[in-house]
Short mmCIF file of C-alpha atoms and ligand atoms in Angstrom, two decimals:
data_model
loop_
_atom_site.label_atom_id
_atom_site.label_comp_id
_atom_site.label_asym_id
_atom_site.label_seq_id
_atom_site.Cartn_x
_atom_site.Cartn_y
_atom_site.Cartn_z
CA UNK A 395 371.12 207.96 147.59
CA UNK A 396 373.20 207.34 150.68
CA UNK A 397 371.48 206.62 153.97
CA UNK A 398 370.99 209.56 156.29
CA UNK A 399 373.50 209.39 159.13
CA UNK A 400 370.88 208.46 161.68
CA UNK A 401 370.08 205.29 159.69
CA UNK A 402 373.61 204.06 159.16
CA UNK A 403 374.06 200.72 160.82
CA UNK A 404 376.82 200.11 163.34
CA UNK A 405 377.11 197.30 165.93
CA UNK A 406 376.05 199.91 168.49
CA UNK A 407 373.41 201.79 166.46
CA UNK A 408 370.70 199.85 168.37
CA UNK A 409 371.61 202.04 171.34
CA UNK A 410 369.79 204.96 169.65
CA UNK A 411 366.54 202.99 169.79
CA UNK A 412 364.05 201.99 172.41
CA UNK A 413 365.41 198.78 173.94
CA UNK A 414 363.20 196.31 175.77
CA UNK A 415 363.88 193.23 177.89
CA UNK A 416 367.28 194.39 179.13
CA UNK A 417 368.88 194.00 182.55
CA UNK A 418 369.57 197.09 184.66
CA UNK A 419 373.13 196.87 185.97
CA UNK A 420 373.81 198.84 189.15
CA UNK A 421 377.48 199.35 188.28
CA UNK A 422 377.90 200.78 184.78
CA UNK A 423 381.71 200.73 184.98
CA UNK A 424 381.82 197.05 185.90
CA UNK A 425 379.50 196.32 182.95
CA UNK A 426 381.76 198.27 180.58
CA UNK A 427 384.85 196.45 181.86
CA UNK A 428 383.24 193.05 181.28
CA UNK A 429 382.11 194.05 177.77
CA UNK A 430 385.58 195.35 176.88
CA UNK A 431 387.04 192.02 177.94
CA UNK A 432 384.39 190.11 176.00
CA UNK A 433 385.03 192.11 172.86
CA UNK A 434 388.62 190.81 172.56
CA UNK A 435 387.95 187.18 173.42
CA UNK A 436 387.76 184.62 170.59
CA UNK A 437 384.33 184.26 169.00
CA UNK A 438 382.23 181.11 169.42
CA UNK A 439 381.61 180.40 165.75
CA UNK A 440 383.14 181.43 162.42
CA UNK A 441 381.86 183.41 159.46
CA UNK A 442 382.35 180.51 157.03
CA UNK A 443 380.21 178.23 159.18
CA UNK A 444 377.54 180.94 159.18
CA UNK A 445 377.76 181.24 155.40
CA UNK A 446 377.37 177.48 155.01
CA UNK A 447 374.32 177.49 157.24
CA UNK A 448 372.85 180.28 155.10
CA UNK A 449 373.26 178.01 152.07
CA UNK A 450 371.55 175.15 153.92
CA UNK A 451 368.64 177.40 154.80
CA UNK A 452 368.41 178.55 151.19
CA UNK A 453 368.11 174.88 150.16
CA UNK A 454 365.45 174.30 152.80
CA UNK A 455 363.56 177.32 151.42
CA UNK A 456 363.44 175.49 148.09
CA UNK A 457 362.14 172.32 149.73
CA UNK A 458 365.41 170.42 149.32
CA UNK A 459 366.41 170.14 152.98
CA UNK A 460 364.82 170.05 156.42
CA UNK A 461 366.02 172.08 159.42
CA UNK A 462 365.70 170.61 162.91
CA UNK A 463 366.22 173.10 165.73
CA UNK A 464 365.99 172.07 169.36
CA UNK A 465 367.25 172.40 172.90
CA UNK A 466 366.43 173.87 176.28
CA UNK A 467 364.12 176.81 176.80
CA UNK A 468 366.94 178.26 178.90
CA UNK A 469 370.31 176.67 179.41
CA UNK A 470 371.85 177.03 182.82
CA UNK A 471 375.52 177.21 183.76
CA UNK A 472 375.08 174.23 186.08
CA UNK A 473 373.90 172.12 183.11
CA UNK A 474 377.23 172.64 181.36
CA UNK A 475 378.22 169.03 182.13
CA UNK A 476 379.27 166.10 179.90
CA UNK A 477 376.16 163.91 180.40
CA UNK A 478 373.68 166.72 179.76
CA UNK A 479 375.50 167.97 176.68
CA UNK A 480 375.97 164.42 175.36
CA UNK A 481 372.35 163.40 175.88
CA UNK A 482 371.00 166.53 174.22
CA UNK A 483 373.28 166.03 171.24
CA UNK A 484 372.30 162.37 171.12
CA UNK A 485 368.57 163.01 170.93
CA UNK A 486 369.01 165.67 168.24
CA UNK A 487 371.19 163.36 166.16
CA UNK A 488 368.79 160.47 166.51
CA UNK A 489 365.81 162.64 165.60
CA UNK A 490 367.69 163.97 162.59
CA UNK A 491 368.39 160.43 161.43
CA UNK A 492 364.70 159.56 161.71
CA UNK A 493 363.85 162.64 159.64
CA UNK A 494 366.62 162.06 157.10
CA UNK A 495 365.41 158.55 156.55
CA UNK A 496 361.70 159.27 156.70
CA UNK A 497 361.55 162.54 154.77
CA UNK A 498 364.17 161.48 152.19
CA UNK A 499 365.93 164.80 152.58
CA UNK A 500 369.17 166.02 154.10
CA UNK A 501 368.62 167.42 157.57
CA UNK A 502 370.52 170.30 159.14
CA UNK A 503 370.66 170.23 162.92
CA UNK A 504 370.69 173.44 164.92
CA UNK A 505 371.07 173.18 168.68
CA UNK A 506 369.31 175.68 170.90
CA UNK A 507 372.45 175.72 172.99
CA UNK A 508 375.95 177.07 173.63
CA UNK A 509 374.51 180.48 174.47
CA UNK A 510 370.76 180.18 175.21
CA UNK A 511 371.31 181.92 178.55
CA UNK A 512 369.11 185.06 178.36
CA UNK A 513 365.32 185.04 178.76
CA UNK A 514 362.59 187.62 178.13
CA UNK A 515 360.21 188.16 181.05
CA UNK A 516 356.71 189.54 181.29
CA UNK A 517 357.67 191.87 184.15
CA UNK A 518 360.88 193.63 185.28
CA UNK A 519 360.28 192.63 188.88
CA UNK A 520 358.87 189.70 190.81
CA UNK A 521 357.05 190.20 194.11
CA UNK A 522 356.79 187.52 196.78
CA UNK A 523 355.24 188.24 200.20
CA UNK A 524 355.47 191.98 199.63
CA UNK A 525 359.17 191.85 198.60
CA UNK A 526 359.97 192.99 195.05
CA UNK A 527 363.22 191.97 193.35
CA UNK A 528 364.46 192.05 189.74
CA UNK A 529 363.03 189.17 187.69
CA UNK A 530 365.31 186.27 186.78
CA UNK A 531 366.49 187.01 183.22
CA UNK A 532 368.59 183.90 182.61
CA UNK A 533 372.02 182.83 183.85
CA UNK A 534 373.70 185.38 181.58
CA UNK A 535 372.22 188.11 183.78
CA UNK A 536 371.40 186.92 187.31
CA UNK A 537 370.57 183.87 189.38
CA UNK A 538 367.06 182.47 190.05
CA UNK A 539 367.16 182.32 193.88
CA UNK A 540 364.86 184.92 195.36
CA UNK A 541 367.25 187.19 197.25
CA UNK A 542 368.77 190.56 196.45
CA UNK A 543 372.31 189.36 195.79
CA UNK A 544 371.24 186.55 193.43
CA UNK A 545 368.80 188.70 191.51
CA UNK A 546 371.11 191.71 191.03
CA UNK A 547 372.46 191.63 187.46
CA UNK A 548 376.16 190.74 187.56
CA UNK A 549 378.36 191.63 184.54
CA UNK A 550 380.82 188.82 185.36
CA UNK A 551 378.07 186.45 184.24
CA UNK A 552 378.56 187.70 180.67
CA UNK A 553 382.09 186.30 180.76
CA UNK A 554 380.91 183.11 182.41
CA UNK A 555 378.22 182.75 179.73
CA UNK A 556 380.86 183.10 177.04
CA UNK A 557 383.03 180.46 178.79
CA UNK A 558 380.19 177.97 179.23
CA UNK A 559 379.19 178.48 175.59
CA UNK A 560 382.79 177.86 174.51
CA UNK A 561 383.06 174.73 176.69
CA UNK A 562 379.79 173.41 175.27
CA UNK A 563 380.87 174.16 171.69
CA UNK A 564 384.25 172.55 172.26
CA UNK A 565 382.70 169.36 173.59
CA UNK A 566 380.03 169.21 170.89
CA UNK A 567 382.61 169.71 168.15
CA UNK A 568 384.81 166.98 169.65
CA UNK A 569 381.91 164.51 169.92
CA UNK A 570 380.69 165.26 166.44
CA UNK A 571 384.24 165.02 165.03
CA UNK A 572 384.81 161.72 166.78
CA UNK A 573 381.89 160.19 164.90
CA UNK A 574 379.54 159.52 167.79
CA UNK A 575 378.67 156.53 165.63
CA UNK A 576 377.00 154.21 168.10
CA UNK A 577 374.36 156.86 168.57
CA UNK A 578 373.41 156.45 164.96
CA UNK A 579 372.44 152.83 165.23
CA UNK A 580 368.88 152.22 166.34
CA UNK A 581 370.01 149.02 168.08
CA UNK A 582 371.68 151.28 170.66
CA UNK A 583 368.70 153.61 170.99
CA UNK A 584 366.45 153.60 173.95
CA UNK A 585 363.27 152.41 172.22
CA UNK A 586 361.44 150.82 175.17
CA UNK A 587 358.66 153.39 174.81
CA UNK A 588 357.76 152.33 171.30
CA UNK A 589 355.72 149.34 172.51
CA UNK A 590 353.38 151.75 174.33
CA UNK A 591 352.61 153.75 171.21
CA UNK A 592 349.56 153.25 169.06
CA UNK A 593 351.97 153.41 166.15
CA UNK A 594 354.30 150.78 167.62
CA UNK A 595 354.49 148.66 164.47
CA UNK A 596 355.08 151.61 162.21
CA UNK A 597 357.81 153.03 164.49
CA UNK A 598 359.51 149.66 164.84
CA UNK A 599 359.57 149.25 161.06
CA UNK A 600 361.06 152.74 160.72
CA UNK A 601 363.82 151.98 163.27
CA UNK A 602 364.57 148.62 161.62
CA UNK A 603 364.82 150.17 158.22
CA UNK A 604 367.14 152.92 159.48
CA UNK A 605 369.31 150.18 160.99
CA UNK A 606 369.48 148.14 157.81
CA UNK A 607 370.28 151.10 155.58
CA UNK A 608 373.12 152.12 157.90
CA UNK A 609 374.55 148.60 157.82
CA UNK A 610 374.23 148.58 154.04
CA UNK A 611 376.08 151.89 153.66
CA UNK A 612 378.82 150.69 156.01
CA UNK A 613 379.21 147.42 154.18
CA UNK A 614 379.65 149.02 150.78
CA UNK A 615 381.76 152.00 151.90
CA UNK A 616 383.86 150.30 154.57
CA UNK A 617 383.25 153.31 156.78
CA UNK A 618 381.04 153.99 159.73
CA UNK A 619 377.88 155.47 158.36
CA UNK A 620 376.76 158.74 159.72
CA UNK A 621 380.19 159.79 160.91
CA UNK A 622 379.52 163.47 160.87
CA UNK A 623 381.64 166.19 159.61
CA UNK A 624 382.33 169.07 161.96
CA UNK A 625 380.30 171.50 159.88
CA UNK A 626 377.20 169.43 160.38
CA UNK A 627 376.09 170.98 163.64
CA UNK A 628 375.02 174.54 164.24
CA UNK A 629 374.01 176.59 167.27
CA UNK A 630 371.33 179.16 167.95
CA UNK A 631 369.94 181.31 170.72
CA UNK A 632 367.61 184.24 171.20
CA UNK A 633 369.87 187.26 170.72
CA UNK A 634 368.23 189.18 173.52
CA UNK A 635 371.08 190.68 175.53
CA UNK A 636 372.26 193.32 173.07
CA UNK A 637 375.43 194.51 174.88
CA UNK A 638 376.64 190.87 174.92
CA UNK A 639 375.77 190.34 171.24
CA UNK A 640 377.41 193.62 170.25
CA UNK A 641 380.67 192.61 171.96
CA UNK A 642 380.76 189.43 169.86
CA UNK A 643 379.79 191.10 166.57
CA UNK A 644 382.92 191.42 164.47
CA UNK A 645 384.30 192.17 161.06
CA UNK A 646 386.15 189.27 159.52
CA UNK A 647 389.11 189.35 157.09
CA UNK A 648 388.08 188.97 153.43
CA UNK A 649 384.37 188.99 154.24
CA UNK A 650 382.01 191.86 153.76
CA UNK A 651 379.93 193.20 156.60
CA UNK A 652 379.56 192.27 160.22
CA UNK A 653 378.95 188.81 161.70
CA UNK A 654 377.36 188.07 165.03
CA UNK A 655 379.85 185.43 166.17
CA UNK A 656 378.16 184.39 169.42
CA UNK A 657 376.10 181.84 167.46
CA UNK A 658 375.36 180.73 163.92
CA UNK A 659 371.65 181.42 163.99
CA UNK A 660 370.30 184.12 166.33
CA UNK A 661 366.55 184.67 166.54
CA UNK A 662 364.31 187.59 167.49
CA UNK A 663 361.76 186.64 170.14
CA UNK A 664 358.08 187.55 170.08
CA UNK A 665 358.52 190.26 172.67
CA UNK A 666 361.30 192.19 170.95
CA UNK A 667 360.20 192.24 167.31
CA UNK A 668 358.78 195.80 167.27
CA UNK A 669 359.82 197.56 164.10
CA UNK A 670 361.33 200.66 165.65
CA UNK A 671 362.96 198.77 168.51
CA UNK A 672 366.62 198.12 169.25
CA UNK A 673 366.57 194.40 168.46
CA UNK A 674 365.36 194.84 164.90
CA UNK A 675 367.99 197.56 164.43
CA UNK A 676 370.74 195.22 165.66
CA UNK A 677 369.59 192.29 163.52
CA UNK A 678 369.27 194.25 160.31
CA UNK A 679 373.04 194.83 160.14
CA UNK A 680 374.44 191.37 160.80
CA UNK A 681 375.17 188.85 158.04
CA UNK A 682 373.83 185.77 159.87
CA UNK A 683 370.67 183.99 158.84
CA UNK A 684 368.02 185.08 161.33
CA UNK A 685 364.92 183.61 162.87
CA UNK A 686 361.79 185.63 163.62
CA UNK A 687 359.27 184.16 166.05
CA UNK A 688 355.73 184.91 164.93
CA UNK A 689 352.68 184.41 167.14
CA UNK A 690 348.98 185.28 166.98
CA UNK A 691 349.69 188.97 167.65
CA UNK A 692 351.68 189.38 164.44
CA UNK A 693 349.79 191.13 161.64
CA UNK A 694 350.45 191.17 157.93
CA UNK A 695 351.77 194.75 157.69
CA UNK A 696 354.12 194.23 160.58
CA UNK A 697 355.48 190.97 159.14
CA UNK A 698 355.96 192.45 155.67
CA UNK A 699 357.80 195.45 157.08
CA UNK A 700 360.01 193.23 159.26
CA UNK A 701 361.01 191.23 156.21
CA UNK A 702 361.69 194.42 154.21
CA UNK A 703 363.88 195.87 156.95
CA UNK A 704 365.72 192.65 157.74
CA UNK A 705 366.18 191.39 154.20
CA UNK A 706 366.02 194.39 151.84
CA UNK A 707 367.91 192.56 149.07
CA UNK A 708 365.66 189.46 149.21
CA UNK A 709 368.66 187.26 149.87
CA UNK A 710 368.08 183.52 149.92
CA UNK A 711 368.85 181.78 153.21
CA UNK A 712 368.47 184.92 155.29
CA UNK A 713 364.98 184.72 156.85
CA UNK A 714 363.39 181.90 158.83
CA UNK A 715 359.85 182.50 160.05
CA UNK A 716 359.26 180.41 163.15
CA UNK A 717 355.51 180.30 163.71
CA UNK A 718 354.23 179.49 167.20
CA UNK A 719 350.50 180.02 167.01
CA UNK A 720 349.03 177.30 169.20
CA UNK A 721 346.89 174.45 167.92
CA UNK A 722 343.72 176.48 168.38
CA UNK A 723 344.92 179.56 166.48
CA UNK A 724 347.05 178.27 163.66
CA UNK A 725 344.23 177.74 161.16
CA UNK A 726 342.91 181.26 161.54
CA UNK A 727 346.18 183.15 162.09
CA UNK A 728 348.78 181.54 159.85
CA UNK A 729 347.16 181.64 156.37
CA UNK A 730 346.92 185.48 156.14
CA UNK A 731 350.61 185.73 157.05
CA UNK A 732 351.53 183.15 154.42
CA UNK A 733 349.55 185.12 151.82
CA UNK A 734 351.26 188.36 152.83
CA UNK A 735 354.69 186.80 152.39
CA UNK A 736 353.71 185.15 149.10
CA UNK A 737 352.71 188.59 147.82
CA UNK A 738 356.23 189.85 148.50
CA UNK A 739 357.85 187.12 146.39
CA UNK A 740 360.78 186.92 148.77
CA UNK A 741 362.43 183.70 149.94
CA UNK A 742 361.64 182.61 153.51
CA UNK A 743 361.80 179.32 155.36
CA UNK A 744 358.64 178.37 157.25
CA UNK A 745 359.40 176.57 160.48
CA UNK A 746 356.95 175.36 163.11
CA UNK A 747 357.51 175.91 166.84
CA UNK A 748 354.62 173.82 168.18
CA UNK A 749 355.69 174.46 171.79
CA UNK A 750 355.21 178.13 172.70
CA UNK A 751 351.59 178.52 171.63
CA UNK A 752 350.53 175.44 173.60
CA UNK A 753 351.76 176.19 177.11
CA UNK A 754 349.21 175.82 179.91
CA UNK A 755 349.31 176.16 183.65
CA UNK A 756 347.90 173.31 185.73
CA UNK A 757 347.51 172.74 189.47
CA UNK A 758 350.08 174.47 191.72
CA UNK A 759 350.96 176.89 188.93
CA UNK A 760 353.04 174.26 187.09
CA UNK A 761 353.53 174.99 183.37
CA UNK A 762 353.07 172.11 181.00
CA UNK A 763 352.36 171.27 177.36
CA UNK A 764 350.34 168.37 176.03
CA UNK A 765 352.02 166.12 173.47
CA UNK A 766 348.71 165.82 171.65
CA UNK A 767 348.51 169.58 171.09
CA UNK A 768 352.16 169.84 170.07
CA UNK A 769 351.65 167.10 167.52
CA UNK A 770 348.33 168.66 166.52
CA UNK A 771 349.90 172.03 165.72
CA UNK A 772 352.66 170.36 163.72
CA UNK A 773 350.15 168.38 161.71
CA UNK A 774 348.05 171.45 160.96
CA UNK A 775 351.19 173.37 159.98
CA UNK A 776 352.14 170.71 157.43
CA UNK A 777 348.62 170.71 155.96
CA UNK A 778 348.20 174.50 155.84
CA UNK A 779 351.47 174.96 154.00
CA UNK A 780 350.63 172.15 151.60
CA UNK A 781 347.21 173.66 150.87
CA UNK A 782 348.67 177.10 150.27
CA UNK A 783 351.49 176.01 147.99
CA UNK A 784 354.25 176.65 150.52
CA UNK A 785 355.94 173.97 152.61
CA UNK A 786 357.01 173.40 156.17
CA UNK A 787 360.80 173.20 156.04
CA UNK A 788 361.75 173.05 159.69
CA UNK A 789 360.75 172.30 163.25
CA UNK A 790 361.78 174.20 166.40
CA UNK A 791 361.41 172.33 169.71
CA UNK A 792 362.17 172.68 173.38
CA UNK A 793 363.60 169.35 174.40
CA UNK A 794 366.18 167.66 176.55
CA UNK A 795 367.96 164.33 176.37
CA UNK A 796 367.04 163.62 180.00
CA UNK A 797 364.13 161.61 181.27
CA UNK A 798 362.17 164.59 182.64
CA UNK A 799 358.40 164.79 183.16
CA UNK A 800 357.48 168.30 182.01
CA UNK A 801 355.14 167.73 179.06
CA UNK A 802 352.19 165.35 179.39
CA UNK A 803 351.16 162.63 176.91
CA UNK A 804 353.33 160.78 174.44
CA UNK A 805 353.57 157.02 174.11
CA UNK A 806 353.83 156.49 177.87
CA UNK A 807 350.91 158.85 178.34
CA UNK A 808 352.37 160.94 181.17
CA UNK A 809 349.63 162.70 183.13
CA UNK A 810 349.50 165.74 185.39
CA UNK A 811 350.26 163.57 188.41
CA UNK A 812 353.55 162.52 186.79
CA UNK A 813 354.79 166.09 186.40
CA UNK A 814 356.20 166.39 189.93
CA UNK A 815 358.33 163.24 189.48
CA UNK A 816 361.07 164.83 187.40
CA UNK A 817 360.19 168.43 186.60
CA UNK A 818 363.53 170.20 186.23
CA UNK A 819 362.96 173.21 183.97
CA UNK A 820 362.96 176.60 185.68
CA UNK A 821 361.27 178.07 182.61
CA UNK A 822 359.26 176.30 179.88
CA UNK A 823 358.41 172.56 179.89
CA UNK A 824 360.49 170.46 177.51
CA UNK A 825 359.88 167.22 175.64
CA UNK A 826 361.92 164.42 177.20
CA UNK A 827 364.12 161.98 175.25
CA UNK A 828 361.31 159.62 174.37
CA UNK A 829 358.75 162.29 173.52
CA UNK A 830 361.25 164.09 171.28
CA UNK A 831 362.12 160.97 169.35
CA UNK A 832 358.44 160.07 169.10
CA UNK A 833 357.61 163.50 167.70
CA UNK A 834 360.24 163.06 164.98
CA UNK A 835 358.63 159.72 164.07
CA UNK A 836 355.19 161.31 164.15
CA UNK A 837 356.36 164.02 161.75
CA UNK A 838 357.52 161.37 159.30
CA UNK A 839 354.12 159.74 159.56
CA UNK A 840 352.30 163.08 159.11
CA UNK A 841 354.40 164.04 156.10
CA UNK A 842 353.75 160.68 154.52
CA UNK A 843 350.06 161.49 154.89
CA UNK A 844 349.50 158.40 157.04
CA UNK A 845 348.06 160.16 160.06
C1 LIG B 1235 361.44 180.84 173.53
O1 LIG B 1235 361.69 180.39 172.40
O2 LIG B 1235 361.84 180.33 174.59
C2 LIG B 1235 360.54 182.01 173.62
C3 LIG B 1235 360.54 182.84 174.65
O3 LIG B 1235 359.73 182.09 172.55
P1 LIG B 1235 358.73 183.24 172.03
O4 LIG B 1235 359.55 184.46 171.84
O5 LIG B 1235 358.24 182.61 170.77
O6 LIG B 1235 357.66 183.36 173.08
CO1 LIG B 1236 360.61 178.75 175.88
#
C-alpha cells in the first residue's frame, strides 16, 4: 500500500508539522534568499563518507568498535581559528588512541564540530532589567550580546555558518591527511597532570605501553604509526535549524534517497524529539545514521515509537541512542528503556553522554559539572549494560583542547573557586584537555573492571 500523500517524505515535509526551537526572522525574503544561495553551495560532507560511518556504527552495535564523540557544546564563529581547531582535534585523537589501546578495539572519532552552531533554549526571550529580547540561539542565528541588533536573527549567519564549517572541515582534513603523527606519541603529550591522579601509576603504564607499541609498529612497518586516513574522522551536530538542514539535504548520483550533507552524523536533541514534531519528520527521510538524545523524561512507548518511525526497516548502523540521565537517575531510568529496545529486536548503539544530566549551577549562577559525577555516570552505564546483556559502545562528551576551568574535579582537583580563572563557554561547561584525556583513561580502567 502506498503512503497517503500527507505522509510522503520530502526535504520540506517537516514544514507541515509543529516545529519547535526555531528562530523568528523579521525579513522572510532575506531568509529565502540566503537559503536559496545555501542550497547551491557545495555540501560539507559526502554520501560515501556517511555510508562508511554507518558501517562503523553497525560494527559498534555488534561490540566490535567503539565510537568517541566530542567537542564544544556550541561552537562559535570566533573560535574558527587554527589553534582551537588543532587542539580540539589533538585531544580527540589522543583520547582515541588511549581507547584503541586500552579497549583493544578500533575507535571511530566523531567531532562535535564543523557545524555545531545552533542551540535549543528553554525560552524564546530573555529579560534583563525589564528589557526582553530574543534568546541567543547560537552563532548560526544571532549573536550573544544583549542588544536588539545582536539578538535579531540574521539570515546571513546561515551562510557564515556554512563557511566556518567548510573552513573547519578543510583544516581538519588537511591535518588528518598530513599524519599529525607527533600527536600520536605519548612522549609529546601534555601528561603533567598524571602525577596528581590517584591512578598515576596505572596511567603512566598505559601511556608507556602506547608509546612502545607505536614504536614497535613503526619499526616493523617503516611507516609512521597512526598516520590517519582521511576517512577516519567524522563530524556531527544537533540538526536543530531545519531550514539550514533542508538546504543542505541533497540527492546524490547513483545513491538512493536523500542525504543530509551538512554533517555525517546529525542528532535529535532532547527538546525536539516529540513524535509528531517537525524534527522527527525531517530525520525520518534522510539516509544518515542518526543520534537520539534520551533523558529521564523519555518513556518506553515514546522510545519504541521513535525507533519505529526513524528506522522502520531495522537497518544496522542507523540508530544511536545517546543516554544522558545523570548519575542519580541512570540506575532507575535506563534499564526499562534497554528492556523496551531489547523487546523490539532492532539494532541500536548505546552511547553514554555523562555530561548533560550532571549540570549544576553554583554561586553567581555559573554552570558547572563535577568530574566525579561524569565518571560516575559512565561507570554505571558500563555496568548496567553489562548486567542487561547489552554493551556501551560509545561516549559523547563536551570537551575542548584548551586549558579552561569549567568542570570541577579531575586529577588536579579543580574547585568552585577555580572556575572564574578560565571559564570561556557561553553555554555548557566542558572538560578541559587534561580532564578529557583522564576520562578516556578512566574508561579503560572501568572497562577492565579495575575501578
Ligand atoms: C547538547 O548536547 O548540547 C544538548 C543540548 O543536549 P540535550 O539535548 O541532551 O540536552
Ligand atoms: Co550542551
